[in-house]
mmCIF file with all atom_site columns, C-alpha atoms in Angstrom:
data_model
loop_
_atom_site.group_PDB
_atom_site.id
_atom_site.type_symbol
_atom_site.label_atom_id
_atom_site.label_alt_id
_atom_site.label_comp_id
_atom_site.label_asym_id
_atom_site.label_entity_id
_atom_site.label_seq_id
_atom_site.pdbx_PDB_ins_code
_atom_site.Cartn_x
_atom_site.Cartn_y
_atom_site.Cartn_z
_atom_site.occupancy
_atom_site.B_iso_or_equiv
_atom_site.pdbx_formal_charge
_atom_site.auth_seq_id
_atom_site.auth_comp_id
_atom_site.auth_asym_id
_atom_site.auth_atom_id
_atom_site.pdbx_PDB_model_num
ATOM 1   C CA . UNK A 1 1   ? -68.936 -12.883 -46.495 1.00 0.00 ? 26  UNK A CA 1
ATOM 2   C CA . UNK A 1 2   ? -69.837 -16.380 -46.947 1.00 0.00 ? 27  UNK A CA 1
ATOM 3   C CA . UNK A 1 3   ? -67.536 -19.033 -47.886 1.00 0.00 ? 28  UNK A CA 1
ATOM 4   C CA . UNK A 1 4   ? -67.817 -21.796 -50.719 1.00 0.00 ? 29  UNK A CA 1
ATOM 5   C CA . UNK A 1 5   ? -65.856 -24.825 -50.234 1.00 0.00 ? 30  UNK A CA 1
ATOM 6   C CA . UNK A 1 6   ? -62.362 -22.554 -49.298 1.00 0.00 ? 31  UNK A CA 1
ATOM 7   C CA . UNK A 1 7   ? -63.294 -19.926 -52.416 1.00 0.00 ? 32  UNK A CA 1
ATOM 8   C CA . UNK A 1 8   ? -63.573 -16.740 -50.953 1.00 0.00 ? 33  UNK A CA 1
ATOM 9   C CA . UNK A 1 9   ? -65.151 -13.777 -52.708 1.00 0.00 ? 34  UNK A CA 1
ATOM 10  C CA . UNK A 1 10  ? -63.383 -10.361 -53.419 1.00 0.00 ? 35  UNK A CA 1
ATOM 11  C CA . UNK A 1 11  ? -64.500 -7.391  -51.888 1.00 0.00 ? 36  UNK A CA 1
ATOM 12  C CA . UNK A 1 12  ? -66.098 -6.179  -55.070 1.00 0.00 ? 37  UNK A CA 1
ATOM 13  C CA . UNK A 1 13  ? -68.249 -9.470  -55.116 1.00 0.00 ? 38  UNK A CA 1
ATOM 14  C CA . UNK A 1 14  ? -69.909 -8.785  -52.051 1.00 0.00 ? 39  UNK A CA 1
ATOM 15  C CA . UNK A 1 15  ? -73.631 -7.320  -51.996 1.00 0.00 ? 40  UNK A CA 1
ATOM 16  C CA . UNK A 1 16  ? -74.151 -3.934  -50.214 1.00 0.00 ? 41  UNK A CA 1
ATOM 17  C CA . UNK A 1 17  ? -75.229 -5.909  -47.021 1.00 0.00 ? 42  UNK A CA 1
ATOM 18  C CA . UNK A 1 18  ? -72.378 -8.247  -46.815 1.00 0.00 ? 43  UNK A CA 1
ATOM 19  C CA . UNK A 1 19  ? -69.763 -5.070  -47.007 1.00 0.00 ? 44  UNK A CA 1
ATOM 20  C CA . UNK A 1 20  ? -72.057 -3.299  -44.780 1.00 0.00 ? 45  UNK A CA 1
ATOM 21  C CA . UNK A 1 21  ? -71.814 -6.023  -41.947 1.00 0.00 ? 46  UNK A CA 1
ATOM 22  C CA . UNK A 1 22  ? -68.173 -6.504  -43.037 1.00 0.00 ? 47  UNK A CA 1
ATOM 23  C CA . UNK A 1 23  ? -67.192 -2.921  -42.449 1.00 0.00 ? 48  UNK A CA 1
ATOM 24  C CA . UNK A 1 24  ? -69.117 -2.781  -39.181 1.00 0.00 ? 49  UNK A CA 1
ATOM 25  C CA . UNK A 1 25  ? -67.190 -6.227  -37.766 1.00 0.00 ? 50  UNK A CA 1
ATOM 26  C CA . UNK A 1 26  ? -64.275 -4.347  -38.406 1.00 0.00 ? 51  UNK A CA 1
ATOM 27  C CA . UNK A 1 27  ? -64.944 -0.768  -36.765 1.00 0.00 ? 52  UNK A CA 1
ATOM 28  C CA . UNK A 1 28  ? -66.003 -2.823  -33.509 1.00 0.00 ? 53  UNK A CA 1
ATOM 29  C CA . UNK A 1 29  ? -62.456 -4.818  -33.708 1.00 0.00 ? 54  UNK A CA 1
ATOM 30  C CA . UNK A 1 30  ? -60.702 -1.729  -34.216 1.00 0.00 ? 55  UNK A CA 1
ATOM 31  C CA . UNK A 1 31  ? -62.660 -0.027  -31.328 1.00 0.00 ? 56  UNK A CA 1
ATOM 32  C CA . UNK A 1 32  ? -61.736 -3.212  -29.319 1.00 0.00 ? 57  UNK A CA 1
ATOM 33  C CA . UNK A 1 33  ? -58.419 -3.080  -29.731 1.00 0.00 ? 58  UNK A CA 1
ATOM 34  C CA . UNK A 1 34  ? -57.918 0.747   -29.000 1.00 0.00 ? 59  UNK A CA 1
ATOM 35  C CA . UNK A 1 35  ? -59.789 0.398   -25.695 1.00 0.00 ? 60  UNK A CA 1
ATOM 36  C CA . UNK A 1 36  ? -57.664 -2.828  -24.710 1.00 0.00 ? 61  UNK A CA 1
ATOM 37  C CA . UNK A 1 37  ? -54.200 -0.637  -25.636 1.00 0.00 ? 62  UNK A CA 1
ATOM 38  C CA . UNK A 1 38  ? -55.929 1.885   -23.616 1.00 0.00 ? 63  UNK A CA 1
ATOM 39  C CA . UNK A 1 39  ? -56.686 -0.463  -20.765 1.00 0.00 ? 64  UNK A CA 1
ATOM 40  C CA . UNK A 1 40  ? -53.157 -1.881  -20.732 1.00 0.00 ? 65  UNK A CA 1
ATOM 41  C CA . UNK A 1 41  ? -51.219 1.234   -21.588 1.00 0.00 ? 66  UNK A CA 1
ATOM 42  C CA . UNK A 1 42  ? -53.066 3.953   -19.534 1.00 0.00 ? 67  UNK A CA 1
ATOM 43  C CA . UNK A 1 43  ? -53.718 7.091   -20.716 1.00 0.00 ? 68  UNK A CA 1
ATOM 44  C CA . UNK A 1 44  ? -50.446 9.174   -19.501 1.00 0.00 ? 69  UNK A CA 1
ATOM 45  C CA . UNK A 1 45  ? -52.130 12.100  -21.643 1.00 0.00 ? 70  UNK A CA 1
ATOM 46  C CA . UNK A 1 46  ? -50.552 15.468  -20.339 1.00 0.00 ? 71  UNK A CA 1
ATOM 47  C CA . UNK A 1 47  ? -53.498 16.455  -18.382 1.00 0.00 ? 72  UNK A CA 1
ATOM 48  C CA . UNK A 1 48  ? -52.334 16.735  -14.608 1.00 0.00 ? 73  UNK A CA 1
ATOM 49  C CA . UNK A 1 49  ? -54.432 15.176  -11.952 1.00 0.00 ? 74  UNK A CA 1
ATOM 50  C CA . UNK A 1 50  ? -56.643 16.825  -9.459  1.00 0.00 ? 75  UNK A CA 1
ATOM 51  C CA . UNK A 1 51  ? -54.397 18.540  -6.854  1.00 0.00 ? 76  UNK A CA 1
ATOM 52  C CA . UNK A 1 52  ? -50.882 17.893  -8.767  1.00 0.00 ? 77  UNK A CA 1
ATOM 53  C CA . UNK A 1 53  ? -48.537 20.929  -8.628  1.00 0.00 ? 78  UNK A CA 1
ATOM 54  C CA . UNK A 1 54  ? -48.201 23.394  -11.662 1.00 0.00 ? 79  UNK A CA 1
ATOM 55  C CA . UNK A 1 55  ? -45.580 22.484  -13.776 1.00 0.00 ? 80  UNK A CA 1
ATOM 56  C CA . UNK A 1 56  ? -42.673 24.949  -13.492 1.00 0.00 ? 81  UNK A CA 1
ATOM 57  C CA . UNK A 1 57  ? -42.877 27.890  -16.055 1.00 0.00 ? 82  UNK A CA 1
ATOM 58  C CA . UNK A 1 58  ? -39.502 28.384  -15.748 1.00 0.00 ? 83  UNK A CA 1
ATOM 59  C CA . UNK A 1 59  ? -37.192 26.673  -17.766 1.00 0.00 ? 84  UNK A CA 1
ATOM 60  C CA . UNK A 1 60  ? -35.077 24.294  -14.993 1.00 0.00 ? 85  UNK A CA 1
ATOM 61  C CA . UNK A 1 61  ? -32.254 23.422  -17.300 1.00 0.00 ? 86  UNK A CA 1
ATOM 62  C CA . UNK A 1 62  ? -31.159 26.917  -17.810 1.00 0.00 ? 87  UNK A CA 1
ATOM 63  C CA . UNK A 1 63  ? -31.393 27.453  -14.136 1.00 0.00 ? 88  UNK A CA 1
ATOM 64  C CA . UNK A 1 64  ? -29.101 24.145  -13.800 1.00 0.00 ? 89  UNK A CA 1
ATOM 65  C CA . UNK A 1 65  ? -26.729 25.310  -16.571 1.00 0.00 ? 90  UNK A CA 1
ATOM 66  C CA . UNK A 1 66  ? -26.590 28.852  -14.563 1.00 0.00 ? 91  UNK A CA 1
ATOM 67  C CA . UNK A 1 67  ? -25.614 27.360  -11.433 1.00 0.00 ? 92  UNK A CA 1
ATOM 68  C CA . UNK A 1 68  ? -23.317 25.443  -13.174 1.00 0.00 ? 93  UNK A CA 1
ATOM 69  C CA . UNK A 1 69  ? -21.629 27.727  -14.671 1.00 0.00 ? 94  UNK A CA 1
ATOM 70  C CA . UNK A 1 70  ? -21.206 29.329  -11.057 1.00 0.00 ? 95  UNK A CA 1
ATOM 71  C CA . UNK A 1 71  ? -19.400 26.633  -9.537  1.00 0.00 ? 96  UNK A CA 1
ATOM 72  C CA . UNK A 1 72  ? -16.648 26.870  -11.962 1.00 0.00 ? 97  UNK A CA 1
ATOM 73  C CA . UNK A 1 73  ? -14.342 28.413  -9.840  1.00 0.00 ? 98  UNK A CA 1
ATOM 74  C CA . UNK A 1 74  ? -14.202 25.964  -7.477  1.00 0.00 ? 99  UNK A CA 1
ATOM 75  C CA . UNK A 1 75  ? -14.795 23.476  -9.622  1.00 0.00 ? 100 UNK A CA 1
ATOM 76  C CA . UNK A 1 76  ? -11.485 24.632  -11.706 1.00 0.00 ? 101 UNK A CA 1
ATOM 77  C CA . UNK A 1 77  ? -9.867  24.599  -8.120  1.00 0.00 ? 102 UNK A CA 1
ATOM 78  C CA . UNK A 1 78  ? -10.852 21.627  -6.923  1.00 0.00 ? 103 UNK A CA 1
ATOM 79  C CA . UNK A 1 79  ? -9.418  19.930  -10.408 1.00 0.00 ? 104 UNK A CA 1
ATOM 80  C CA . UNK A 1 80  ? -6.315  21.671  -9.546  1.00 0.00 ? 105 UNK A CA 1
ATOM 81  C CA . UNK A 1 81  ? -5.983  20.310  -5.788  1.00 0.00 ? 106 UNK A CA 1
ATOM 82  C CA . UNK A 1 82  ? -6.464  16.837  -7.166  1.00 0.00 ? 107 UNK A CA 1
ATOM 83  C CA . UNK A 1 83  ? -4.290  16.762  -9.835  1.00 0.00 ? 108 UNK A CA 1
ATOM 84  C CA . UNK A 1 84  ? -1.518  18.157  -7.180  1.00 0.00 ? 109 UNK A CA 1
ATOM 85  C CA . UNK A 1 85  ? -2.499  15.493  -5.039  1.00 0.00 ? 110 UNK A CA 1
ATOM 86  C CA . UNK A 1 86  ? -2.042  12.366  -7.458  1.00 0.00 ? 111 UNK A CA 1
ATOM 87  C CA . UNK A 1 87  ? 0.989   13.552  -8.064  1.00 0.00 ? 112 UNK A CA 1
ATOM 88  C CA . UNK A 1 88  ? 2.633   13.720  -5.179  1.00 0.00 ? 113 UNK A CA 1
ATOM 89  C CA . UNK A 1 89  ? 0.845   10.584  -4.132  1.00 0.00 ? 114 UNK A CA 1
ATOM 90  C CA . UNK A 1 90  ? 2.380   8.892   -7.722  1.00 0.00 ? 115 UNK A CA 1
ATOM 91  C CA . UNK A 1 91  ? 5.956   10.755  -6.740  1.00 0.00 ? 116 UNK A CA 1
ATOM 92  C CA . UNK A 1 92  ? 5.407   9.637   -3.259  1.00 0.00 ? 117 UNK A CA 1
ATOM 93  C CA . UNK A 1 93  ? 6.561   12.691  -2.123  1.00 0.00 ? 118 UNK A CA 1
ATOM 94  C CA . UNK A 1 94  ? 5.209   13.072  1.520   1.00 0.00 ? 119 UNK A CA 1
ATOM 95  C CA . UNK A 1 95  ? 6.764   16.735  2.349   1.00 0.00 ? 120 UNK A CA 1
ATOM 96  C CA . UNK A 1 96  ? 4.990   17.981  -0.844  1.00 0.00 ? 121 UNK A CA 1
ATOM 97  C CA . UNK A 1 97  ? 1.661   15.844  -0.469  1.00 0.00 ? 122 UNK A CA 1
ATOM 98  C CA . UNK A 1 98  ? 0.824   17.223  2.782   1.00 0.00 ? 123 UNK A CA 1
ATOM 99  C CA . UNK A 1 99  ? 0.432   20.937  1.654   1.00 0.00 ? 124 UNK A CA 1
ATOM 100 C CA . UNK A 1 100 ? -1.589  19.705  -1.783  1.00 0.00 ? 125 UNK A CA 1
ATOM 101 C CA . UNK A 1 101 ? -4.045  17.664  0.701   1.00 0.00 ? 126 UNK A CA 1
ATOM 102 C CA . UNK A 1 102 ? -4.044  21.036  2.912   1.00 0.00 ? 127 UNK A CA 1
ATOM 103 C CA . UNK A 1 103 ? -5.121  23.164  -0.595  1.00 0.00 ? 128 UNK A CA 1
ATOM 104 C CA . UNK A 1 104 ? -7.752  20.444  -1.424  1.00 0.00 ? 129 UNK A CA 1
ATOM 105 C CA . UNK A 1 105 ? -9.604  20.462  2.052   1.00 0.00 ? 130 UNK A CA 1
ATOM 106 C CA . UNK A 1 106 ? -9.701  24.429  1.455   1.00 0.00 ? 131 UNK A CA 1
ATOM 107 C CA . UNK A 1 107 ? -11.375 24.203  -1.655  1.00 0.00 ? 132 UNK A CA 1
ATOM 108 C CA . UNK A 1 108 ? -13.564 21.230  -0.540  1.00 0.00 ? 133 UNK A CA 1
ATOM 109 C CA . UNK A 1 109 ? -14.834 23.380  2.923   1.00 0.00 ? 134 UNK A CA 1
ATOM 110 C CA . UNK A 1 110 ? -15.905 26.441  0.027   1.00 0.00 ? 135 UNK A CA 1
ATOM 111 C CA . UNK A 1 111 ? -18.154 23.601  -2.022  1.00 0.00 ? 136 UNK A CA 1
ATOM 112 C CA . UNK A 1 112 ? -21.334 23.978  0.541   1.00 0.00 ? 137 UNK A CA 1
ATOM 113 C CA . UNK A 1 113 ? -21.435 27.820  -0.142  1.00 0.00 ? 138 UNK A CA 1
ATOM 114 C CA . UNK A 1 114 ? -22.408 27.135  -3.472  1.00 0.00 ? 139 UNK A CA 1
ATOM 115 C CA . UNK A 1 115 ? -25.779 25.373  -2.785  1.00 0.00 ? 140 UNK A CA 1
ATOM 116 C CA . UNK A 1 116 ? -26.848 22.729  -4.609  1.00 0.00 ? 141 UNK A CA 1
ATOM 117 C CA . UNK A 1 117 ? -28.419 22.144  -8.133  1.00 0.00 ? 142 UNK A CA 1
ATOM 118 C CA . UNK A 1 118 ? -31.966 22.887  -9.028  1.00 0.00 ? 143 UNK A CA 1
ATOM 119 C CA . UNK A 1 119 ? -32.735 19.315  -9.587  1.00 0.00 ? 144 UNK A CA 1
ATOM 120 C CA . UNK A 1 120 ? -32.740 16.903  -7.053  1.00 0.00 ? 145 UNK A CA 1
ATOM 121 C CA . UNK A 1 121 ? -30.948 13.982  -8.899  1.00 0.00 ? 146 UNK A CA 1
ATOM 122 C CA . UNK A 1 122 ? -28.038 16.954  -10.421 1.00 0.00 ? 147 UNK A CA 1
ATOM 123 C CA . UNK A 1 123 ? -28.249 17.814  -6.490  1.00 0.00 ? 148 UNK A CA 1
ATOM 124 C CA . UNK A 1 124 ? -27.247 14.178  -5.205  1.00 0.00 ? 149 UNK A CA 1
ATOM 125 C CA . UNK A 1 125 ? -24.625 13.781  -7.427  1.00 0.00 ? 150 UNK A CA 1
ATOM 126 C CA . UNK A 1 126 ? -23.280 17.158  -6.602  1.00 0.00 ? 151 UNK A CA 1
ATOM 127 C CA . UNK A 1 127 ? -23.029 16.578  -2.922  1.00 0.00 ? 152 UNK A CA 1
ATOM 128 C CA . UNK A 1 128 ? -22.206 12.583  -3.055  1.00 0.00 ? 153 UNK A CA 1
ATOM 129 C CA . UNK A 1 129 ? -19.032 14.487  -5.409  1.00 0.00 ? 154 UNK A CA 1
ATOM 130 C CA . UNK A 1 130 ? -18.501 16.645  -2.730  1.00 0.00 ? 155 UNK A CA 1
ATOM 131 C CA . UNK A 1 131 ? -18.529 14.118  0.218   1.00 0.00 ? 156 UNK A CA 1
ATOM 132 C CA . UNK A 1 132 ? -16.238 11.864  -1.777  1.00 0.00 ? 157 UNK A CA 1
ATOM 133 C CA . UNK A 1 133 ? -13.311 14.710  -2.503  1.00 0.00 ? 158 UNK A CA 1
ATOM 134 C CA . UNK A 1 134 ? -14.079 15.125  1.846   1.00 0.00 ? 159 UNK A CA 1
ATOM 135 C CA . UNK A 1 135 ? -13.397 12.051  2.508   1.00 0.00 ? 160 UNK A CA 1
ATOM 136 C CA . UNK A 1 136 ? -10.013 11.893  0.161   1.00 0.00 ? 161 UNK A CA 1
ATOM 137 C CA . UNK A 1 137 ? -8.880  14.913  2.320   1.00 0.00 ? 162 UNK A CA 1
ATOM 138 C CA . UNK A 1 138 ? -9.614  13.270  5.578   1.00 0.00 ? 163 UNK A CA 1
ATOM 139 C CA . UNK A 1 139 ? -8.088  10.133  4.278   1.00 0.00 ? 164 UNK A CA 1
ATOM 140 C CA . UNK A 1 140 ? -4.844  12.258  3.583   1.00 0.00 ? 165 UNK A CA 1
ATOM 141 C CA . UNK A 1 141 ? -4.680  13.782  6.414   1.00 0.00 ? 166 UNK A CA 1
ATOM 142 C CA . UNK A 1 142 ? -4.636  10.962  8.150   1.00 0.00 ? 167 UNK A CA 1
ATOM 143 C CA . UNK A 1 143 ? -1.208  10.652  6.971   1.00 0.00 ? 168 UNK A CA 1
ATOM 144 C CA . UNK A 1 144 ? 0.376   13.164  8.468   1.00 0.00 ? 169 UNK A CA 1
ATOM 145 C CA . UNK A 1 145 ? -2.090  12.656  12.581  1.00 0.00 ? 170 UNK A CA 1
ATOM 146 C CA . UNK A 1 146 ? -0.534  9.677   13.705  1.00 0.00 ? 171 UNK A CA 1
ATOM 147 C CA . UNK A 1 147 ? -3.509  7.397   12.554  1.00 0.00 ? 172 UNK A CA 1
ATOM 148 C CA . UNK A 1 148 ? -2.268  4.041   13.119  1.00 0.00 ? 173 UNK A CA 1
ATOM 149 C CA . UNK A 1 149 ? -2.623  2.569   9.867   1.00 0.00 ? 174 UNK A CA 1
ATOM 150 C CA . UNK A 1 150 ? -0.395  1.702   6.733   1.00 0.00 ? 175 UNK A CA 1
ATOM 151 C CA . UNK A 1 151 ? 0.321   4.452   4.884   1.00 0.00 ? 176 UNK A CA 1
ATOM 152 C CA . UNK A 1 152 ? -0.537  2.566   1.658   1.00 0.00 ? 177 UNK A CA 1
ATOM 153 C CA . UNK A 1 153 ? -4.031  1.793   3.074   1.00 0.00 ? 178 UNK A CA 1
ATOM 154 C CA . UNK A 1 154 ? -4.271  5.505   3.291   1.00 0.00 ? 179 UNK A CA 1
ATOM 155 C CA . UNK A 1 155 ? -2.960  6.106   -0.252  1.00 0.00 ? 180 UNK A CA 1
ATOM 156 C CA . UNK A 1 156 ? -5.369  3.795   -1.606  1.00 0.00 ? 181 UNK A CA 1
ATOM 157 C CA . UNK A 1 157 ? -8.246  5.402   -0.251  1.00 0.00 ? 182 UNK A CA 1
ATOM 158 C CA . UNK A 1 158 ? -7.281  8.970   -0.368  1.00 0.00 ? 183 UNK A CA 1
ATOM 159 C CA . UNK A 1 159 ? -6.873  7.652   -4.335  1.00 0.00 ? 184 UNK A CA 1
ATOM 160 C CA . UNK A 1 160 ? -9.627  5.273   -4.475  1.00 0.00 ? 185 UNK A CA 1
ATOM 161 C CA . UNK A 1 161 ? -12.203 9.039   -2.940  1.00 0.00 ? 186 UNK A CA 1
ATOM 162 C CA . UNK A 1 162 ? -10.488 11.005  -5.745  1.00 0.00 ? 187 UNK A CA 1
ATOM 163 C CA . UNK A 1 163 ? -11.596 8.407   -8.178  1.00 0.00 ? 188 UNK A CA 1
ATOM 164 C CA . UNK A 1 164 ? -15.300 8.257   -6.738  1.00 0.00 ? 189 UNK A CA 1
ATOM 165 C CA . UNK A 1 165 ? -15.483 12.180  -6.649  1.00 0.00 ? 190 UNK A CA 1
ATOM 166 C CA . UNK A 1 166 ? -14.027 12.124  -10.146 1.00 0.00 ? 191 UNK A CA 1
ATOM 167 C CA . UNK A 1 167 ? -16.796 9.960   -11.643 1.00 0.00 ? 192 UNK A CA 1
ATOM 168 C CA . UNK A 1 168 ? -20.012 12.210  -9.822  1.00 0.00 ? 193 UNK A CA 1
ATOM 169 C CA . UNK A 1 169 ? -19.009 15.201  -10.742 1.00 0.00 ? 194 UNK A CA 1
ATOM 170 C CA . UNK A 1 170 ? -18.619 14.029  -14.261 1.00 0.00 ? 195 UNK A CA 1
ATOM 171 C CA . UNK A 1 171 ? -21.828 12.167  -14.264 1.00 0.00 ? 196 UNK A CA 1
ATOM 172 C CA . UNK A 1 172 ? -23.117 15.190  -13.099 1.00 0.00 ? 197 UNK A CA 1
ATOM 173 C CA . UNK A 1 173 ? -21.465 17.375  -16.466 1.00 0.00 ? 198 UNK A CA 1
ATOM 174 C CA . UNK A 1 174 ? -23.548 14.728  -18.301 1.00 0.00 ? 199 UNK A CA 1
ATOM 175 C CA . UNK A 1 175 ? -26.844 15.233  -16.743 1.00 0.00 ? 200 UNK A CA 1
ATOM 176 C CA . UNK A 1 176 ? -26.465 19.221  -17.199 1.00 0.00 ? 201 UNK A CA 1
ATOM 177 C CA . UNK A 1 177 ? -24.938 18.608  -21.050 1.00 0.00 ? 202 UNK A CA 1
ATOM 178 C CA . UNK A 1 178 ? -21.824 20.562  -19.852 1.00 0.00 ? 203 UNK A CA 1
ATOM 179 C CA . UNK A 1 179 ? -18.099 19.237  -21.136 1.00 0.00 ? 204 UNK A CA 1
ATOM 180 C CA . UNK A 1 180 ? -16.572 17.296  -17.855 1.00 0.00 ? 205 UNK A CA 1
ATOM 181 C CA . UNK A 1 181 ? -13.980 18.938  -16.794 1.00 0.00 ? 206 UNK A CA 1
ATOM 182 C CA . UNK A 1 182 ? -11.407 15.873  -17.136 1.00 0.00 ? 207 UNK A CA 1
ATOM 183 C CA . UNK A 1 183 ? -8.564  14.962  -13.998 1.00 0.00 ? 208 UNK A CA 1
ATOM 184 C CA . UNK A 1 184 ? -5.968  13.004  -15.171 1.00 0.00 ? 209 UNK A CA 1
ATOM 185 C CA . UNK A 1 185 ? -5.482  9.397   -13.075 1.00 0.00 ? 210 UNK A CA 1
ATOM 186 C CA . UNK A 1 186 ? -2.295  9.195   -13.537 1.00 0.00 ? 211 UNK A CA 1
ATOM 187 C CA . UNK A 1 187 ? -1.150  13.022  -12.133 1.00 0.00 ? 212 UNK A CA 1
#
């Protein structure tokens, strides 16, 4: 490939030789530049490494959507408690908010006879859900024990749980693909 005052040749125009040496420049570029992608982007082939764990043979997400599908009785329950709760808390009708916290805190106490999920991330959300609709019954409660503080503090909280529990558990329909089961705000 040699040049003449800036005429270059076509590819026809070369001898055998040139597009010989041409054609070899280029396979050790092209060789170059697949080792230096594989240098800087690994190989991350599917091969495990020496000592890994065996991938499951089982499929997980059917497992997950199985369990799922077990906790819908309490999960139906639980949307039921809540939605009692918000509104009695919007009606701000103490005498009927007390019993609605009281139905809550049962379903709550039957969550951790469920287990958790099959995957640990579905699993965190799941209890972090959990602890969250706890803590909106403990804030309600505290209510109706004599704790010493406003009761709109305690409103807020019991509210501002809900909301918390609310948005793991549906986070948690997302990871599994399921349809969240939806709790309306506003009662």
């Amino acid at each position: 490939m040699r040049r003449r005052r800036n005429d270059y040749r076509s590819w026809e125009e070369l001898s055998r030789q040139e597009r010989r040496r041409g054609l070899a420049i280029l396979g050790v570029a092209g060789a170059g530049a697949v080792a230096a992608v594989y240098l800087v982007v690994g190989s991350g082939g599917t091969q495990a490494e020496a000592g890994a764990a065996v991938p499951p043979t089982v499929d997980v997400s059917s497992q997950l959507a199985t369990w799922y599908a077990g906790t819908a009785g309490i999960r139906g329950e639980i949307t039921t408690s809540v939605s009692a709760v918000r509104t009695d808390i919007q009606a701000a009708d103490g005498a009927a908010l007390k019993p609605a916290c009281a139905q809550l805190g049962q379903a709550v106490d039957r969550i951790t006879g469920l287990g958790v999920p099959p995957v640990a991330a579905a699993g965190r959300t799941w209890t972090d859900g959990a602890a969250a609709y706890a803590q909106a019954v403990t804030a309600c409660g505290n209510l109706f024990d004599g704790t010493a503080q406003p009761p709109p503090v305690l409103l807020q909280r019991t509210t501002d749980a809900l909301n918390t529990a609310d948005g793991h558990w549906t986070r948690l329909a997302a990871q599994i693909g399921a349809p969240a089961q939806i709790i309306d705000a506003a009662g």
